[in-house]
Tab-separated table of C-alpha atoms and ligand atoms in Angstrom:
chain	number	residue	atom	x	y	z
A	159	UNK	CA	95.064	118.311	103.402
A	160	UNK	CA	92.507	115.903	102.208
A	161	UNK	CA	88.723	116.629	102.696
A	162	UNK	CA	86.257	114.002	101.558
A	163	UNK	CA	82.759	114.929	101.804
A	164	UNK	CA	79.830	112.617	101.134
A	165	UNK	CA	81.771	111.129	98.301
A	166	UNK	CA	80.253	108.202	96.361
A	167	UNK	CA	81.258	106.063	93.424
A	168	UNK	CA	78.941	103.657	91.341
A	169	UNK	CA	80.127	101.498	88.634
A	170	UNK	CA	77.655	100.471	86.036
A	171	UNK	CA	78.478	97.373	83.791
A	172	UNK	CA	75.728	95.703	81.608
A	173	UNK	CA	72.909	97.566	83.377
A	174	UNK	CA	74.174	96.375	86.662
A	175	UNK	CA	75.118	99.052	89.266
A	176	UNK	CA	77.702	98.479	91.954
A	177	UNK	CA	77.875	100.998	94.770
A	178	UNK	CA	81.747	100.658	95.452
A	179	UNK	CA	81.809	103.718	97.778
A	180	UNK	CA	78.699	105.140	99.646
A	181	UNK	CA	78.519	108.493	101.168
A	182	UNK	CA	81.910	108.577	102.693
A	183	UNK	CA	83.341	111.661	104.729
A	184	UNK	CA	86.565	112.179	106.490
A	185	UNK	CA	89.629	114.459	106.431
A	186	UNK	CA	93.298	114.046	106.818
A	187	UNK	CA	95.504	116.632	108.448
A	188	UNK	CA	99.020	117.591	107.266
A	189	UNK	CA	101.632	114.937	108.071
A	190	UNK	CA	98.995	112.685	109.549
A	191	UNK	CA	99.056	108.750	108.855
A	192	UNK	CA	95.670	107.444	108.196
A	193	UNK	CA	94.894	103.761	107.497
A	194	UNK	CA	91.923	102.342	105.590
A	195	UNK	CA	91.022	98.824	106.645
A	196	UNK	CA	88.400	96.467	105.337
A	197	UNK	CA	88.001	93.063	103.584
A	198	UNK	CA	88.378	92.346	99.914
A	199	UNK	CA	85.671	94.333	97.911
A	200	UNK	CA	84.917	96.885	100.683
A	201	UNK	CA	85.729	99.854	98.487
A	202	UNK	CA	89.279	100.735	99.805
A	203	UNK	CA	91.109	100.841	96.355
A	204	UNK	CA	88.069	102.667	94.852
A	205	UNK	CA	88.366	105.298	97.552
A	206	UNK	CA	92.052	105.657	97.138
A	207	UNK	CA	91.617	106.054	93.417
A	208	UNK	CA	89.086	108.840	94.021
A	209	UNK	CA	91.497	110.652	96.222
A	210	UNK	CA	94.215	110.204	93.485
A	211	UNK	CA	91.840	111.513	90.986
A	212	UNK	CA	92.212	108.497	88.870
A	213	UNK	CA	88.399	107.962	89.152
A	214	UNK	CA	85.759	110.520	89.224
A	215	UNK	CA	83.124	110.438	91.946
A	216	UNK	CA	79.542	110.079	91.123
A	217	UNK	CA	78.519	112.208	94.182
A	218	UNK	CA	80.135	114.381	96.820
A	219	UNK	CA	83.128	116.640	96.911
A	220	UNK	CA	86.981	116.109	97.192
A	221	UNK	CA	89.355	118.887	98.449
A	222	UNK	CA	92.932	118.440	98.039
A	223	UNK	CA	95.448	120.927	99.822
A	224	UNK	CA	92.441	123.254	100.400
A	225	UNK	CA	91.325	123.316	96.715
A	226	UNK	CA	87.999	121.700	95.311
A	227	UNK	CA	89.541	119.161	92.665
A	228	UNK	CA	86.753	120.191	90.280
A	229	UNK	CA	88.136	123.601	89.913
A	230	UNK	CA	91.956	122.884	90.056
A	231	UNK	CA	93.841	124.826	87.375
A	232	UNK	CA	97.329	123.564	88.165
A	233	UNK	CA	97.348	119.719	88.273
A	234	UNK	CA	101.079	119.616	87.766
A	235	UNK	CA	101.691	120.822	91.271
A	236	UNK	CA	99.214	118.464	92.793
A	237	UNK	CA	100.675	115.453	90.787
A	238	UNK	CA	104.038	116.463	92.192
A	239	UNK	CA	102.926	116.858	95.853
A	240	UNK	CA	100.837	113.675	95.792
A	241	UNK	CA	102.529	110.191	95.086
A	242	UNK	CA	101.163	106.801	94.906
A	243	UNK	CA	102.492	103.210	95.598
A	244	UNK	CA	100.933	100.097	94.721
A	245	UNK	CA	101.116	96.309	95.589
A	246	UNK	CA	103.125	95.381	92.372
A	247	UNK	CA	106.140	97.453	91.639
A	248	UNK	CA	106.516	95.623	88.113
A	249	UNK	CA	103.248	97.333	87.114
A	250	UNK	CA	104.934	100.731	87.249
A	251	UNK	CA	108.581	100.107	86.375
A	252	UNK	CA	108.893	99.392	82.486
A	253	UNK	CA	110.708	96.020	82.166
A	254	UNK	CA	113.373	97.520	79.664
A	255	UNK	CA	114.252	100.490	81.865
A	256	UNK	CA	117.114	100.173	84.423
A	257	UNK	CA	116.394	101.367	87.797
A	258	UNK	CA	118.651	104.489	87.369
A	259	UNK	CA	116.478	105.550	84.368
A	260	UNK	CA	113.389	104.973	86.484
A	261	UNK	CA	114.639	107.029	89.173
A	262	UNK	CA	115.798	109.820	86.865
A	263	UNK	CA	112.420	110.275	85.378
A	264	UNK	CA	111.112	112.760	87.975
A	265	UNK	CA	114.146	114.919	87.684
A	266	UNK	CA	113.545	115.080	83.961
A	267	UNK	CA	109.841	115.548	84.158
A	268	UNK	CA	110.165	118.407	86.694
A	269	UNK	CA	113.640	119.615	85.713
A	270	UNK	CA	114.630	120.423	89.306
A	271	UNK	CA	118.358	119.354	88.923
A	272	UNK	CA	120.718	118.765	86.212
A	273	UNK	CA	121.703	115.171	85.287
A	274	UNK	CA	125.003	115.039	87.346
A	275	UNK	CA	123.386	116.290	90.430
A	276	UNK	CA	120.282	114.141	89.868
A	277	UNK	CA	122.616	111.052	89.721
A	278	UNK	CA	124.361	112.110	92.999
A	279	UNK	CA	120.987	112.688	94.627
A	280	UNK	CA	119.937	109.200	93.443
A	281	UNK	CA	122.867	107.626	94.937
A	282	UNK	CA	122.157	109.285	98.245
A	283	UNK	CA	118.514	108.086	98.201
A	284	UNK	CA	119.407	104.585	97.201
A	285	UNK	CA	121.739	104.178	100.221
A	286	UNK	CA	119.203	105.840	102.406
A	287	UNK	CA	116.620	103.088	101.557
A	288	UNK	CA	119.410	100.550	102.584
A	289	UNK	CA	120.119	99.394	99.014
A	290	UNK	CA	123.659	99.034	97.507
A	291	UNK	CA	124.490	101.852	94.966
A	292	UNK	CA	125.216	99.438	92.233
A	293	UNK	CA	121.604	98.303	92.212
A	294	UNK	CA	120.653	101.265	90.001
A	295	UNK	CA	122.268	99.534	86.934
A	296	UNK	CA	120.040	96.549	87.308
A	297	UNK	CA	116.749	95.846	85.449
A	298	UNK	CA	113.466	95.239	87.445
A	299	UNK	CA	113.418	91.488	86.857
A	300	UNK	CA	116.962	91.243	88.322
A	301	UNK	CA	116.008	92.319	91.926
A	302	UNK	CA	113.568	91.088	94.470
A	303	UNK	CA	110.122	92.456	95.125
A	304	UNK	CA	111.182	93.879	98.465
A	305	UNK	CA	114.180	95.760	96.849
A	306	UNK	CA	111.908	97.051	94.251
A	307	UNK	CA	109.419	98.405	96.633
A	308	UNK	CA	112.243	100.322	98.347
A	309	UNK	CA	113.374	101.774	94.889
A	310	UNK	CA	109.829	102.872	94.518
A	311	UNK	CA	109.842	104.429	97.904
A	312	UNK	CA	113.172	106.189	97.059
A	313	UNK	CA	111.750	107.542	93.886
A	314	UNK	CA	108.551	108.892	95.822
A	315	UNK	CA	110.717	110.460	98.619
A	316	UNK	CA	113.240	112.213	96.209
A	317	UNK	CA	110.157	114.276	95.150
A	318	UNK	CA	109.525	115.536	98.597
A	319	UNK	CA	105.796	114.768	98.497
A	320	UNK	CA	103.162	116.405	100.865
A	321	UNK	CA	101.021	113.365	100.512
A	322	UNK	CA	101.493	109.730	99.725
A	323	UNK	CA	98.676	107.064	98.931
A	324	UNK	CA	99.669	103.471	99.550
A	325	UNK	CA	97.407	100.618	98.359
A	326	UNK	CA	98.552	97.281	99.940
A	327	UNK	CA	102.244	98.158	99.163
A	328	UNK	CA	103.597	95.178	101.146
A	329	UNK	CA	100.874	92.469	100.574
A	330	UNK	CA	102.926	90.646	97.900
A	331	UNK	CA	105.994	90.569	100.316
A	332	UNK	CA	107.050	87.830	102.690
A	333	UNK	CA	106.892	88.866	106.409
A	334	UNK	CA	110.663	89.802	106.675
A	335	UNK	CA	110.484	92.018	103.609
A	336	UNK	CA	107.212	93.478	104.680
A	337	UNK	CA	108.616	94.586	108.099
A	338	UNK	CA	111.674	95.991	106.402
A	339	UNK	CA	109.615	98.072	104.063
A	340	UNK	CA	107.274	99.292	106.877
A	341	UNK	CA	110.194	100.185	109.168
A	342	UNK	CA	111.781	102.009	106.281
A	343	UNK	CA	108.533	103.937	105.812
A	344	UNK	CA	108.405	104.988	109.441
A	345	UNK	CA	112.022	106.051	109.230
A	346	UNK	CA	111.387	108.300	106.171
A	347	UNK	CA	108.266	109.724	107.753
A	348	UNK	CA	110.100	110.866	111.002
A	349	UNK	CA	112.936	112.429	108.903
A	350	UNK	CA	110.850	114.294	106.250
A	351	UNK	CA	107.360	114.429	107.354
A	352	UNK	CA	104.501	113.829	104.901
A	353	UNK	CA	100.843	112.852	105.198
A	354	UNK	CA	99.760	109.362	103.962
A	355	UNK	CA	96.771	107.300	103.476
A	356	UNK	CA	97.654	103.486	103.638
A	357	UNK	CA	95.074	101.001	102.578
A	358	UNK	CA	95.251	97.367	103.796
A	359	UNK	CA	93.167	94.341	104.556
A	360	UNK	CA	95.433	93.772	107.630
A	361	UNK	CA	94.375	96.020	110.491
A	362	UNK	CA	97.102	94.843	112.652
A	363	UNK	CA	99.600	96.097	110.108
A	364	UNK	CA	97.726	99.425	109.936
A	365	UNK	CA	97.884	99.748	113.778
A	366	UNK	CA	101.793	99.880	113.581
A	367	UNK	CA	102.078	102.484	110.935
A	368	UNK	CA	99.122	104.957	111.330
A	369	UNK	CA	97.721	107.364	113.778
A	370	UNK	CA	93.977	106.722	112.724
A	371	UNK	CA	92.195	103.917	111.122
A	372	UNK	CA	88.959	104.163	108.964
A	373	UNK	CA	87.203	100.762	108.793
A	374	UNK	CA	85.065	100.068	105.645
A	375	UNK	CA	82.501	97.512	104.836
A	376	UNK	CA	80.513	97.270	101.673
A	377	UNK	CA	81.530	100.831	100.677
A	378	UNK	CA	80.433	102.463	103.867
A	379	UNK	CA	82.663	103.641	106.827
A	380	UNK	CA	81.599	101.585	109.846
A	381	UNK	CA	84.095	103.184	112.327
A	382	UNK	CA	87.043	105.580	112.551
A	383	UNK	CA	89.269	104.862	115.487
A	384	UNK	CA	92.630	105.964	116.819
A	385	UNK	CA	95.175	103.276	115.992
A	386	UNK	CA	96.383	103.064	119.576
A	387	UNK	CA	92.963	102.443	120.843
A	388	UNK	CA	92.065	99.640	118.376
A	389	UNK	CA	91.477	97.302	121.116
A	390	UNK	CA	88.587	99.578	122.398
A	391	UNK	CA	86.843	99.214	118.861
A	392	UNK	CA	83.013	98.928	119.327
A	393	UNK	CA	81.807	97.835	115.767
A	394	UNK	CA	81.556	94.010	115.460
A	395	UNK	CA	83.118	94.251	111.944
A	396	UNK	CA	86.147	96.087	113.312
A	397	UNK	CA	86.499	93.443	116.186
A	398	UNK	CA	86.464	90.709	113.561
A	399	UNK	CA	89.229	92.366	111.602
A	400	UNK	CA	91.328	92.748	114.815
A	401	UNK	CA	90.707	88.995	115.740
A	402	UNK	CA	91.591	88.016	112.096
A	403	UNK	CA	94.837	89.865	112.107
A	404	UNK	CA	96.011	88.410	115.478
B	737	ADP	P1	88.868	96.687	97.921
B	737	ADP	O1	90.077	97.522	97.403
B	737	ADP	O2	88.475	97.056	99.157
B	737	ADP	O3	89.037	95.151	97.630
B	737	ADP	P2	87.584	97.745	95.457
B	737	ADP	O4	87.388	99.333	95.726
B	737	ADP	O5	88.583	97.280	94.585
B	737	ADP	O6	87.619	97.063	96.985
B	737	ADP	O7	86.144	97.246	95.070
B	737	ADP	C1	84.933	97.746	95.543
B	737	ADP	C2	83.673	97.122	94.665
B	737	ADP	O8	83.709	97.721	93.466
B	737	ADP	C3	83.855	95.615	94.341
B	737	ADP	O9	82.476	95.123	94.387
B	737	ADP	C4	84.332	95.694	92.985
B	737	ADP	O10	84.175	94.464	92.358
B	737	ADP	C5	83.914	96.842	92.388
B	737	ADP	N1	84.678	97.561	91.309
B	737	ADP	C6	86.003	98.119	91.586
B	737	ADP	N2	86.442	98.593	90.466
B	737	ADP	C7	85.442	98.468	89.463
B	737	ADP	C8	85.504	98.727	88.064
B	737	ADP	N3	86.449	99.431	87.487
B	737	ADP	N4	84.421	98.437	87.465
B	737	ADP	C9	83.272	97.826	88.058
B	737	ADP	N5	83.327	97.414	89.403
B	737	ADP	C10	84.528	97.738	90.129
B	738	MG	MG1	92.003	96.801	96.854
């Protein structure tokens, strides 16, 4: 579903070059759950933005759903199949838009249902992410961060994506809400399988929600390990991350 081959990204500011991602290769199979771990500045977000086509690589190739992204004709299909979720939901929900309007956007943009059917579908999804139906009449500042992330998850799922990219989606939440959102994500993945790439600085968290973990340090992959075998990690950096998350 994703094939990353020798991909690299350099940023140049004021004659100073930063190698954010350096010669990285891996692939993600359909419905696979892949984690990207690493400390702050290790290149995790840059790698995710390259996959999301929000940044252009300076070297290497990226294939999504079997197509080289440099030769893709139909971006619309890809943008529907590939969704993203970030740390701060307020960065993507406009402050003066109520949650129903936010949830209606994909139905309007892609025209896959009439308004009455879309509103019914939204009610179904809101209950499915364990929120009260009436919450859709509220504005983003009126609900908690954990509830907003569940609204964002509902909006992602109602599009039936093939691939979802998560960049620290629970890092701003308290431990209780973090667990609620992660448990919900696992429930949704079991019911309606999709592949995902989940970025986190917390390797212990990744172990609970992924099949495989890619460990990054200074823009390089230092180790790729099956999540259930994390205890058998050989690279000292991976071991340090495991210790830090215990
Ligand atoms: P992480 O998500 O693992 O914390 P990032 O991918 O955000 O790491 O950053 C990797 C490196 O690239 C860091 O040194 C960061 O300062 C740099 N970087 C990220 N984005 C930019 C940018 N837009 N311009 C310049 N440097 C950047
Ligand atoms: Mg980051």
